[in-house]
Coordinates of N, CA and C in Angstrom, one line a residue:
Chain A
D1 N 81.2 114.8 95.1 CA 81.7 115.4 96.4 C 82.4 114.3 97.2
Q2 N 83.5 114.7 97.8 CA 84.3 113.7 98.5 C 83.5 113.2 99.7
Q3 N 83.4 111.9 99.9 CA 82.8 111.4 101.1 C 83.8 111.1 102.2
V4 N 85.1 111.0 101.8 CA 86.1 110.8 102.7 C 87.2 111.8 102.4
K5 N 87.5 112.6 103.4 CA 88.5 113.7 103.2 C 89.7 113.6 104.1
Q6 N 90.8 113.7 103.5 CA 92.1 113.8 104.3 C 92.6 115.2 103.9
N7 N 92.4 116.1 104.8 CA 92.6 117.5 104.4 C 94.0 118.0 104.4
S8 N 94.9 117.1 104.9 CA 96.3 117.5 104.9 C 97.1 116.6 103.9
P9 N 97.5 117.2 102.8 CA 98.2 116.4 101.8 C 99.5 115.9 102.3
S10 N 100.1 116.7 103.2 CA 101.4 116.2 103.7 C 101.6 116.6 105.2
L11 N 102.5 115.9 105.8 CA 102.8 116.1 107.2 C 104.3 115.8 107.4
S12 N 105.0 116.7 108.1 CA 106.4 116.5 108.4 C 106.6 116.5 109.9
V13 N 107.2 115.4 110.4 CA 107.4 115.2 111.9 C 108.8 114.8 112.2
Q14 N 109.3 115.1 113.4 CA 110.6 114.7 113.8 C 110.6 113.3 114.3
E15 N 111.6 112.6 114.1 CA 111.7 111.2 114.6 C 111.5 111.2 116.1
G16 N 110.7 110.3 116.6 CA 110.5 110.2 118.1 C 109.2 110.9 118.5
R17 N 108.8 111.8 117.7 CA 107.6 112.6 118.1 C 106.3 111.8 117.6
I18 N 105.2 112.4 118.0 CA 103.9 111.8 117.5 C 103.5 112.3 116.2
S19 N 103.0 111.4 115.3 CA 102.4 111.8 114.0 C 100.9 111.6 114.2
I20 N 100.1 112.6 113.8 CA 98.7 112.5 113.8 C 98.1 112.8 112.4
L21 N 97.5 111.8 111.9 CA 96.9 111.9 110.6 C 95.4 111.9 110.7
N22 N 94.7 112.8 110.0 CA 93.3 112.9 110.2 C 92.4 112.6 109.0
C23 N 91.2 112.2 109.3 CA 90.3 111.8 108.2 C 88.9 112.1 108.6
D24 N 88.1 112.8 107.7 CA 86.7 113.1 108.0 C 85.9 112.4 107.0
Y25 N 84.7 112.0 107.4 CA 83.8 111.3 106.4 C 82.4 112.0 106.6
T26 N 81.6 111.8 105.5 CA 80.3 112.4 105.5 C 79.1 111.4 105.7
N27 N 79.3 110.2 105.3 CA 78.2 109.2 105.2 C 78.1 108.5 106.5
S28 N 77.0 108.7 107.3 CA 76.9 108.0 108.6 C 76.6 106.5 108.4
M29 N 76.5 106.0 107.2 CA 76.3 104.6 107.0 C 77.6 103.8 107.1
F30 N 78.7 104.6 106.9 CA 80.0 103.9 107.1 C 80.1 103.4 108.5
D31 N 80.5 102.1 108.6 CA 80.7 101.6 110.0 C 82.0 100.8 110.2
Y32 N 82.8 100.9 109.2 CA 84.1 100.3 109.3 C 85.2 101.2 108.7
F33 N 86.3 101.3 109.3 CA 87.3 102.3 108.9 C 88.7 101.7 108.9
L34 N 89.4 101.9 107.8 CA 90.7 101.3 107.7 C 91.8 102.3 107.3
W35 N 93.0 102.0 107.7 CA 94.1 102.8 107.3 C 95.1 101.9 106.5
Y36 N 95.5 102.5 105.4 CA 96.5 101.8 104.6 C 97.7 102.7 104.4
K37 N 98.9 102.0 104.3 CA 100.1 102.7 104.1 C 100.7 102.3 102.8
K38 N 101.3 103.3 102.1 CA 101.8 103.0 100.8 C 103.2 103.7 100.6
Y39 N 104.2 102.8 100.3 CA 105.5 103.2 99.9 C 105.5 103.4 98.4
P40 N 106.5 104.3 97.9 CA 106.6 104.5 96.5 C 106.9 103.1 95.8
A41 N 106.3 102.9 94.6 CA 106.5 101.8 93.8 C 106.0 100.5 94.4
E42 N 105.1 100.6 95.4 CA 104.5 99.4 96.0 C 103.0 99.6 96.1
G43 N 102.3 98.5 96.3 CA 100.9 98.7 96.5 C 100.6 99.1 98.0
P44 N 99.4 99.6 98.3 CA 99.1 99.9 99.7 C 99.0 98.6 100.5
T45 N 99.4 98.8 101.7 CA 99.3 97.6 102.7 C 98.4 98.0 103.9
F46 N 97.6 97.1 104.3 CA 96.7 97.4 105.4 C 97.5 97.7 106.7
L47 N 97.1 98.6 107.5 CA 97.8 99.0 108.7 C 97.0 98.7 109.9
I48 N 95.8 99.3 110.0 CA 95.0 99.1 111.2 C 93.5 99.5 110.8
S49 N 92.6 98.9 111.6 CA 91.2 99.2 111.3 C 90.4 99.4 112.6
I50 N 89.2 99.9 112.5 CA 88.3 100.1 113.6 C 86.9 100.0 113.2
S51 N 86.0 99.4 113.9 CA 84.6 99.4 113.6 C 83.9 100.4 114.4
S52 N 82.7 100.7 114.0 CA 82.0 101.9 114.6 C 81.5 101.6 116.1
I53 N 81.7 100.3 116.5 CA 81.3 100.0 117.9 C 82.4 100.4 118.9
K54 N 83.5 100.7 118.3 CA 84.6 101.1 119.2 C 85.0 102.6 119.0
D55 N 85.7 103.1 119.9 CA 86.3 104.5 119.7 C 87.8 104.5 119.6
K56 N 88.4 103.3 119.8 CA 89.8 103.3 119.8 C 90.3 101.9 119.5
N57 N 91.4 101.8 118.7 CA 92.0 100.5 118.5 C 93.5 100.7 118.4
E58 N 94.2 99.9 119.1 CA 95.7 100.1 119.2 C 96.4 98.9 118.7
D59 N 97.5 99.1 118.0 CA 98.3 98.0 117.6 C 99.8 98.5 117.6
G60 N 100.5 98.2 118.7 CA 101.9 98.6 118.8 C 101.9 100.2 118.8
R61 N 102.7 100.7 117.9 CA 102.9 102.2 117.8 C 101.7 102.9 117.2
F62 N 100.8 102.2 116.6 CA 99.7 102.7 115.9 C 98.4 102.7 116.6
T63 N 97.7 103.8 116.7 CA 96.4 103.8 117.4 C 95.4 104.6 116.5
V64 N 94.2 104.1 116.3 CA 93.2 104.8 115.5 C 92.1 105.2 116.5
F65 N 91.7 106.4 116.4 CA 90.6 106.9 117.2 C 89.4 107.3 116.3
L66 N 88.2 107.0 116.8 CA 87.0 107.2 116.0 C 86.1 108.1 116.8
N67 N 85.7 109.2 116.3 CA 84.7 110.1 116.9 C 83.5 110.1 116.0
K68 N 82.5 109.3 116.3 CA 81.3 109.1 115.4 C 80.5 110.3 115.3
S69 N 80.4 111.0 116.4 CA 79.5 112.2 116.4 C 80.1 113.3 115.5
A70 N 81.4 113.3 115.4 CA 82.1 114.3 114.6 C 82.4 113.8 113.2
K71 N 82.1 112.5 113.0 CA 82.5 111.8 111.7 C 84.0 112.0 111.4
H72 N 84.8 111.7 112.4 CA 86.2 112.0 112.3 C 87.0 110.8 112.9
L73 N 88.0 110.5 112.1 CA 89.0 109.5 112.7 C 90.4 110.0 112.5
S74 N 91.2 109.5 113.4 CA 92.6 109.9 113.3 C 93.5 108.7 113.6
L75 N 94.7 108.7 113.0 CA 95.7 107.7 113.2 C 96.9 108.4 113.9
H76 N 97.3 107.8 115.1 CA 98.4 108.3 115.8 C 99.5 107.3 115.7
I77 N 100.7 107.8 115.5 CA 101.9 107.0 115.4 C 102.9 107.5 116.5
V78 N 103.2 106.7 117.5 CA 104.0 107.1 118.5 C 105.0 105.9 118.9
P79 N 106.3 106.1 119.0 CA 107.0 107.3 118.4 C 107.2 107.1 116.9
S80 N 107.2 108.2 116.2 CA 107.4 108.1 114.7 C 108.8 107.7 114.4
Q81 N 109.0 107.0 113.3 CA 110.3 106.5 112.9 C 110.5 106.9 111.4
P82 N 111.7 107.0 111.0 CA 111.9 107.4 109.5 C 111.2 106.4 108.6
G83 N 111.2 105.1 109.0 CA 110.6 104.1 108.1 C 109.1 104.2 108.0
D84 N 108.5 105.1 108.8 CA 107.1 105.4 108.7 C 106.8 106.4 107.6
S85 N 107.8 106.9 107.0 CA 107.6 107.9 105.9 C 106.9 107.2 104.7
A86 N 105.7 107.6 104.4 CA 104.9 106.9 103.4 C 103.6 107.8 103.2
V87 N 102.8 107.3 102.2 CA 101.5 107.9 102.0 C 100.5 107.1 102.8
Y88 N 99.6 107.7 103.6 CA 98.6 107.0 104.4 C 97.2 107.3 103.8
F89 N 96.5 106.3 103.5 CA 95.2 106.4 103.0 C 94.2 106.0 104.1
C90 N 93.2 106.8 104.3 CA 92.0 106.4 105.1 C 91.0 105.8 104.2
A91 N 90.3 104.8 104.6 CA 89.3 104.1 103.8 C 88.1 103.8 104.7
T92 N 86.9 103.9 104.1 CA 85.7 103.6 104.9 C 84.9 102.6 104.1
A93 N 84.1 101.9 104.8 CA 83.3 100.9 104.2 C 82.0 100.6 105.1
S94 N 81.1 100.0 104.4 CA 79.9 99.6 105.2 C 79.8 98.1 105.2
S95 N 79.7 97.5 106.4 CA 79.7 96.1 106.6 C 78.3 95.6 106.2
G96 N 77.4 96.5 105.9 CA 76.0 96.1 105.6 C 75.9 95.6 104.1
G97 N 77.0 95.6 103.4 CA 76.8 95.0 102.0 C 77.4 95.9 100.9
S98 N 77.8 97.1 101.2 CA 78.4 97.9 100.1 C 79.8 97.3 99.8
Y99 N 80.0 97.1 98.6 CA 81.3 96.5 98.2 C 82.3 97.5 97.6
I100 N 82.0 98.7 97.8 CA 82.8 99.7 97.2 C 83.4 100.6 98.4
P101 N 84.6 100.2 98.8 CA 85.2 101.0 99.9 C 85.5 102.4 99.3
T102 N 85.5 103.4 100.1 CA 85.8 104.8 99.7 C 87.1 105.2 100.3
F103 N 88.0 105.6 99.5 CA 89.3 106.0 100.0 C 89.5 107.5 100.0
G104 N 90.2 108.0 101.0 CA 90.6 109.4 100.9 C 91.7 109.6 99.9
R105 N 92.2 110.9 99.8 CA 93.2 111.2 98.8 C 94.6 110.9 99.3
G106 N 94.7 110.6 100.6 CA 96.0 110.3 101.1 C 96.8 111.5 101.8
T107 N 97.6 111.2 102.8 CA 98.5 112.1 103.4 C 99.9 111.6 103.3
S108 N 100.8 112.4 102.8 CA 102.2 112.0 102.7 C 102.9 112.4 104.0
L109 N 103.3 111.4 104.8 CA 104.1 111.6 106.0 C 105.5 111.5 105.8
I110 N 106.3 112.5 106.3 CA 107.7 112.5 106.2 C 108.2 112.6 107.7
V111 N 109.0 111.6 108.1 CA 109.6 111.6 109.4 C 111.1 111.9 109.3
H112 N 111.5 113.0 109.8 CA 112.9 113.4 109.7 C 113.7 112.8 110.8
P113 N 114.9 112.3 110.5 CA 115.8 111.7 111.6 C 116.3 112.8 112.5
Chain B
E1 N 104.3 82.3 99.8 CA 104.1 83.6 100.3 C 102.8 84.1 99.7
A2 N 101.9 84.6 100.6 CA 100.6 85.2 100.2 C 100.9 86.5 99.4
Q3 N 100.3 86.5 98.2 CA 100.6 87.7 97.4 C 99.6 87.9 96.3
V4 N 99.5 89.2 95.8 CA 98.8 89.5 94.6 C 99.8 90.0 93.6
T5 N 99.8 89.4 92.4 CA 100.7 89.7 91.4 C 100.0 90.4 90.2
Q6 N 100.7 91.3 89.6 CA 100.1 92.0 88.4 C 101.2 92.1 87.4
N7 N 100.7 92.0 86.1 CA 101.6 92.1 85.0 C 100.9 92.7 83.8
P8 N 101.6 93.6 83.1 CA 103.0 94.1 83.4 C 103.0 95.1 84.5
R9 N 104.2 95.5 84.9 CA 104.4 96.5 85.9 C 104.4 97.9 85.3
Y10 N 104.9 97.9 84.1 CA 104.9 99.2 83.3 C 104.5 98.9 81.9
L11 N 103.7 99.8 81.3 CA 103.2 99.6 80.0 C 103.0 101.0 79.3
I12 N 103.6 101.2 78.2 CA 103.4 102.4 77.3 C 102.7 101.9 76.1
T13 N 101.6 102.4 75.7 CA 100.9 102.0 74.5 C 100.3 103.2 73.8
V14 N 99.6 103.0 72.7 CA 99.0 104.0 72.0 C 97.5 104.0 72.0
T15 N 96.9 105.1 71.8 CA 95.4 105.1 71.8 C 94.8 104.1 70.9
G16 N 93.8 103.4 71.4 CA 93.1 102.4 70.6 C 93.6 101.0 70.6
K17 N 94.8 100.8 71.1 CA 95.4 99.4 71.0 C 95.0 98.6 72.3
K18 N 94.2 97.6 72.0 CA 93.6 96.8 73.2 C 94.7 96.3 74.0
L19 N 94.5 96.3 75.3 CA 95.5 95.7 76.2 C 94.8 95.0 77.4
T20 N 95.5 94.1 78.0 CA 95.0 93.4 79.2 C 96.1 93.5 80.3
V21 N 95.7 93.8 81.5 CA 96.6 93.8 82.7 C 96.1 92.6 83.5
T22 N 97.0 91.7 83.8 CA 96.6 90.5 84.5 C 96.8 90.7 86.0
C23 N 96.0 90.0 86.8 CA 96.0 90.0 88.2 C 95.8 88.6 88.7
S24 N 96.6 88.2 89.7 CA 96.4 86.8 90.2 C 96.7 86.9 91.7
Q25 N 95.9 86.1 92.5 CA 96.1 86.0 93.9 C 96.2 84.5 94.3
N26 N 97.0 84.3 95.4 CA 97.2 82.9 95.8 C 96.6 82.6 97.2
M27 N 95.6 83.5 97.6 CA 95.1 83.4 99.0 C 93.7 82.8 99.0
N28 N 93.2 82.3 97.8 CA 91.9 81.8 97.7 C 90.8 82.8 98.1
H29 N 91.1 84.0 97.9 CA 90.1 85.1 98.2 C 89.0 85.1 97.2
E30 N 87.8 85.3 97.7 CA 86.6 85.4 96.8 C 86.5 86.8 96.2
Y31 N 86.9 87.8 97.0 CA 86.6 89.2 96.6 C 87.8 89.8 95.9
M32 N 87.7 90.3 94.7 CA 88.8 91.0 94.0 C 88.3 92.3 93.4
S33 N 89.3 93.2 93.3 CA 88.9 94.5 92.7 C 90.0 95.2 92.0
W34 N 89.7 96.2 91.2 CA 90.7 97.0 90.5 C 90.5 98.4 90.9
Y35 N 91.6 99.1 91.1 CA 91.6 100.5 91.4 C 92.5 101.3 90.5
R36 N 92.2 102.5 90.3 CA 93.2 103.4 89.7 C 93.6 104.5 90.7
Q37 N 94.8 104.9 90.6 CA 95.3 106.0 91.5 C 95.8 107.1 90.6
D38 N 95.2 108.3 90.8 CA 95.6 109.5 90.1 C 96.0 110.6 91.0
P39 N 97.0 111.4 90.6 CA 97.5 112.5 91.6 C 96.3 113.3 92.1
G40 N 96.3 113.4 93.4 CA 95.3 114.2 94.1 C 93.9 113.6 94.2
L41 N 93.7 112.4 93.7 CA 92.4 111.8 93.7 C 92.3 110.5 94.5
G42 N 93.4 110.1 95.0 CA 93.4 108.8 95.8 C 93.1 107.6 95.0
L43 N 92.5 106.6 95.6 CA 92.2 105.3 95.0 C 90.8 105.3 94.6
R44 N 90.5 105.0 93.4 CA 89.1 104.9 93.0 C 88.8 103.5 92.4
Q45 N 87.8 102.9 92.8 CA 87.5 101.5 92.4 C 86.9 101.5 91.0
I46 N 87.4 100.6 90.2 CA 87.0 100.5 88.8 C 85.9 99.4 88.7
Y47 N 86.2 98.2 89.1 CA 85.3 97.1 89.1 C 85.7 96.2 90.3
Y48 N 84.7 95.4 90.7 CA 85.0 94.4 91.7 C 84.3 93.1 91.3
S49 N 84.7 92.0 92.0 CA 84.1 90.7 91.8 C 83.9 90.0 93.1
M50 N 82.7 89.5 93.3 CA 82.4 88.8 94.5 C 82.8 87.3 94.5
N51 N 82.9 86.8 93.2 CA 83.3 85.4 93.1 C 83.4 85.1 91.6
V52 N 83.7 83.9 91.2 CA 83.8 83.5 89.8 C 82.5 83.9 89.1
E53 N 82.7 84.5 88.0 CA 81.5 84.9 87.1 C 80.6 86.0 87.7
V54 N 81.0 86.6 88.8 CA 80.2 87.6 89.4 C 81.1 88.9 89.5
T55 N 80.7 89.9 88.7 CA 81.5 91.1 88.6 C 80.5 92.3 88.7
D56 N 81.0 93.4 89.1 CA 80.1 94.6 89.1 C 80.9 95.9 89.1
K57 N 80.3 97.0 88.7 CA 81.0 98.2 88.5 C 81.3 98.9 89.8
G58 N 82.4 99.6 89.8 CA 82.8 100.4 90.9 C 82.5 101.8 90.6
D59 N 83.3 102.7 91.1 CA 83.0 104.2 90.9 C 83.4 104.7 89.5
V60 N 84.4 104.1 88.8 CA 84.8 104.7 87.6 C 85.0 103.5 86.5
P61 N 83.9 102.9 86.1 CA 84.1 101.7 85.2 C 84.2 102.0 83.7
E62 N 83.9 103.3 83.3 CA 83.8 103.6 81.9 C 85.2 103.3 81.2
G63 N 85.1 102.6 80.1 CA 86.3 102.3 79.3 C 87.1 101.0 79.7
Y64 N 86.5 100.3 80.7 CA 87.2 99.1 81.2 C 86.2 97.9 81.2
K65 N 86.8 96.7 81.1 CA 86.1 95.5 81.2 C 86.9 94.6 82.1
V66 N 86.2 93.6 82.7 CA 86.9 92.7 83.6 C 86.2 91.3 83.3
S67 N 86.9 90.3 83.7 CA 86.3 88.9 83.7 C 86.8 88.2 84.9
R68 N 86.1 87.2 85.4 CA 86.5 86.4 86.5 C 86.1 84.9 86.2
K69 N 86.9 84.3 85.4 CA 86.6 82.9 85.0 C 87.2 81.9 86.0
E70 N 88.2 82.3 86.7 CA 88.8 81.5 87.8 C 88.9 82.3 89.0
K71 N 88.9 81.7 90.2 CA 88.9 82.4 91.4 C 90.2 83.2 91.6
R72 N 91.3 82.7 91.2 CA 92.6 83.4 91.4 C 92.9 84.5 90.5
N73 N 92.2 84.6 89.3 CA 92.6 85.6 88.3 C 91.5 86.6 88.0
F74 N 91.9 87.8 87.8 CA 90.9 88.9 87.6 C 91.5 89.9 86.7
P75 N 91.6 89.7 85.4 CA 92.2 90.6 84.4 C 91.4 91.8 84.2
L76 N 92.1 92.9 83.9 CA 91.5 94.2 83.5 C 91.8 94.4 82.1
I77 N 90.7 94.7 81.3 CA 90.8 94.8 79.9 C 90.5 96.2 79.5
L78 N 91.3 96.8 78.7 CA 91.0 98.1 78.1 C 90.9 97.9 76.6
E79 N 89.7 97.9 76.1 CA 89.4 97.5 74.7 C 90.0 98.6 73.7
S80 N 89.8 99.9 74.1 CA 90.3 100.9 73.2 C 90.9 102.0 74.1
P81 N 92.1 101.9 74.6 CA 92.6 102.8 75.6 C 92.7 104.2 75.1
S82 N 92.5 105.2 76.0 CA 92.6 106.6 75.6 C 93.6 107.3 76.6
P83 N 94.1 108.4 76.3 CA 95.1 109.1 77.1 C 94.6 109.3 78.6
N84 N 93.2 109.5 78.7 CA 92.7 109.8 80.1 C 92.7 108.5 81.0
Q85 N 93.1 107.4 80.4 CA 93.3 106.2 81.2 C 94.8 106.0 81.6
T86 N 95.6 106.9 81.3 CA 97.0 106.9 81.8 C 96.9 107.1 83.3
S87 N 97.4 106.1 84.0 CA 97.2 106.1 85.5 C 98.0 104.9 86.1
L88 N 98.0 104.8 87.4 CA 98.6 103.8 88.2 C 97.5 102.8 88.6
Y89 N 97.5 101.6 88.3 CA 96.5 100.6 88.5 C 96.9 99.6 89.6
F90 N 95.9 99.3 90.5 CA 96.2 98.3 91.5 C 95.1 97.3 91.5
C91 N 95.5 96.1 91.6 CA 94.5 95.0 91.8 C 94.6 94.7 93.3
A92 N 93.4 94.2 93.9 CA 93.4 93.9 95.3 C 92.5 92.7 95.5
S93 N 92.7 92.0 96.5 CA 91.9 90.8 96.9 C 91.6 90.9 98.4
S94 N 90.5 90.3 98.8 CA 90.2 90.2 100.2 C 89.3 89.0 100.5
L95 N 89.4 88.5 101.8 CA 88.6 87.4 102.2 C 87.1 87.9 102.3
L96 N 86.9 89.1 102.8 CA 85.6 89.6 103.0 C 85.4 90.8 102.1
P97 N 84.2 91.1 101.7 CA 83.9 92.3 100.9 C 83.8 93.5 101.7
G98 N 83.9 94.7 101.1 CA 83.6 96.0 101.8 C 84.5 96.2 102.9
A99 N 84.2 95.7 104.1 CA 84.9 96.1 105.3 C 86.2 95.2 105.5
G100 N 86.4 94.3 104.6 CA 87.5 93.4 104.8 C 88.8 94.1 104.4
E101 N 89.9 93.7 105.1 CA 91.2 94.1 104.7 C 91.6 93.6 103.3
Q102 N 92.1 94.5 102.5 CA 92.4 94.2 101.2 C 93.9 94.0 101.0
F103 N 94.3 93.1 100.2 CA 95.7 92.9 99.8 C 95.9 93.4 98.4
F104 N 96.9 94.3 98.3 CA 97.1 95.0 97.0 C 98.3 94.4 96.3
G105 N 98.2 94.4 94.9 CA 99.3 94.1 94.1 C 100.3 95.3 94.1
P106 N 101.4 95.1 93.4 CA 102.4 96.1 93.3 C 102.1 97.3 92.4
G107 N 101.1 97.2 91.6 CA 100.7 98.3 90.7 C 101.2 98.1 89.3
T108 N 100.5 98.7 88.4 CA 100.8 98.7 87.0 C 100.7 100.2 86.5
R109 N 101.9 100.7 86.1 CA 101.8 102.1 85.6 C 101.6 102.1 84.1
L110 N 100.5 102.6 83.7 CA 100.1 102.6 82.3 C 100.1 104.0 81.7
T111 N 100.7 104.1 80.6 CA 100.8 105.4 79.8 C 100.2 105.1 78.4
V112 N 99.1 105.9 78.1 CA 98.5 105.8 76.8 C 98.8 107.1 76.0
L113 N 99.5 106.9 74.9 CA 99.9 108.1 74.1 C 98.9 108.4 73.1

């Protein structure tokens, strides 16, 4: 059973608008959450992360929100740019010693000019 | 330039013919891992290594072997490849395990006929 779910396989957004990518998890032991971005023919690259002691982390146009009670996190991209078109993976981990990060299946974001 | 390199990038082989995919990182990271990416399944960890001579199974280790004789190298070995191992493979390294940001290689697309 999936411990990390990205329920939207794809998302299409107009340039300049907000992109919101969602991720749900089931294991309350996860206390660290990361987003990776992947372009075709390249490996994933780290984008932004958040620990469970926070509910928001911002880095330029990218903000991650964490709702621990709902076991839900989201990535907001504002404003969206065509270069943001990529597959975004949500990943969760436990800082308590688990060495196996769990990845979601990814959401393909397309930003239209 | 800090990077993770993988070779080969593309490989077509036949069932049962042993192969090795090499992975090397130049960031002096202790933690390295191998993932496979399959359509609709996201990234699944095959094996990971905490340091030289320390390796352990991830979520999908069957049919794979790894070794970590040097800190920088972490080869993935398929002793007897089968068609269900046709996939896109990524090597990754990080300074910290689990919750640490991972740096991924460019990927190796393997086809087993």
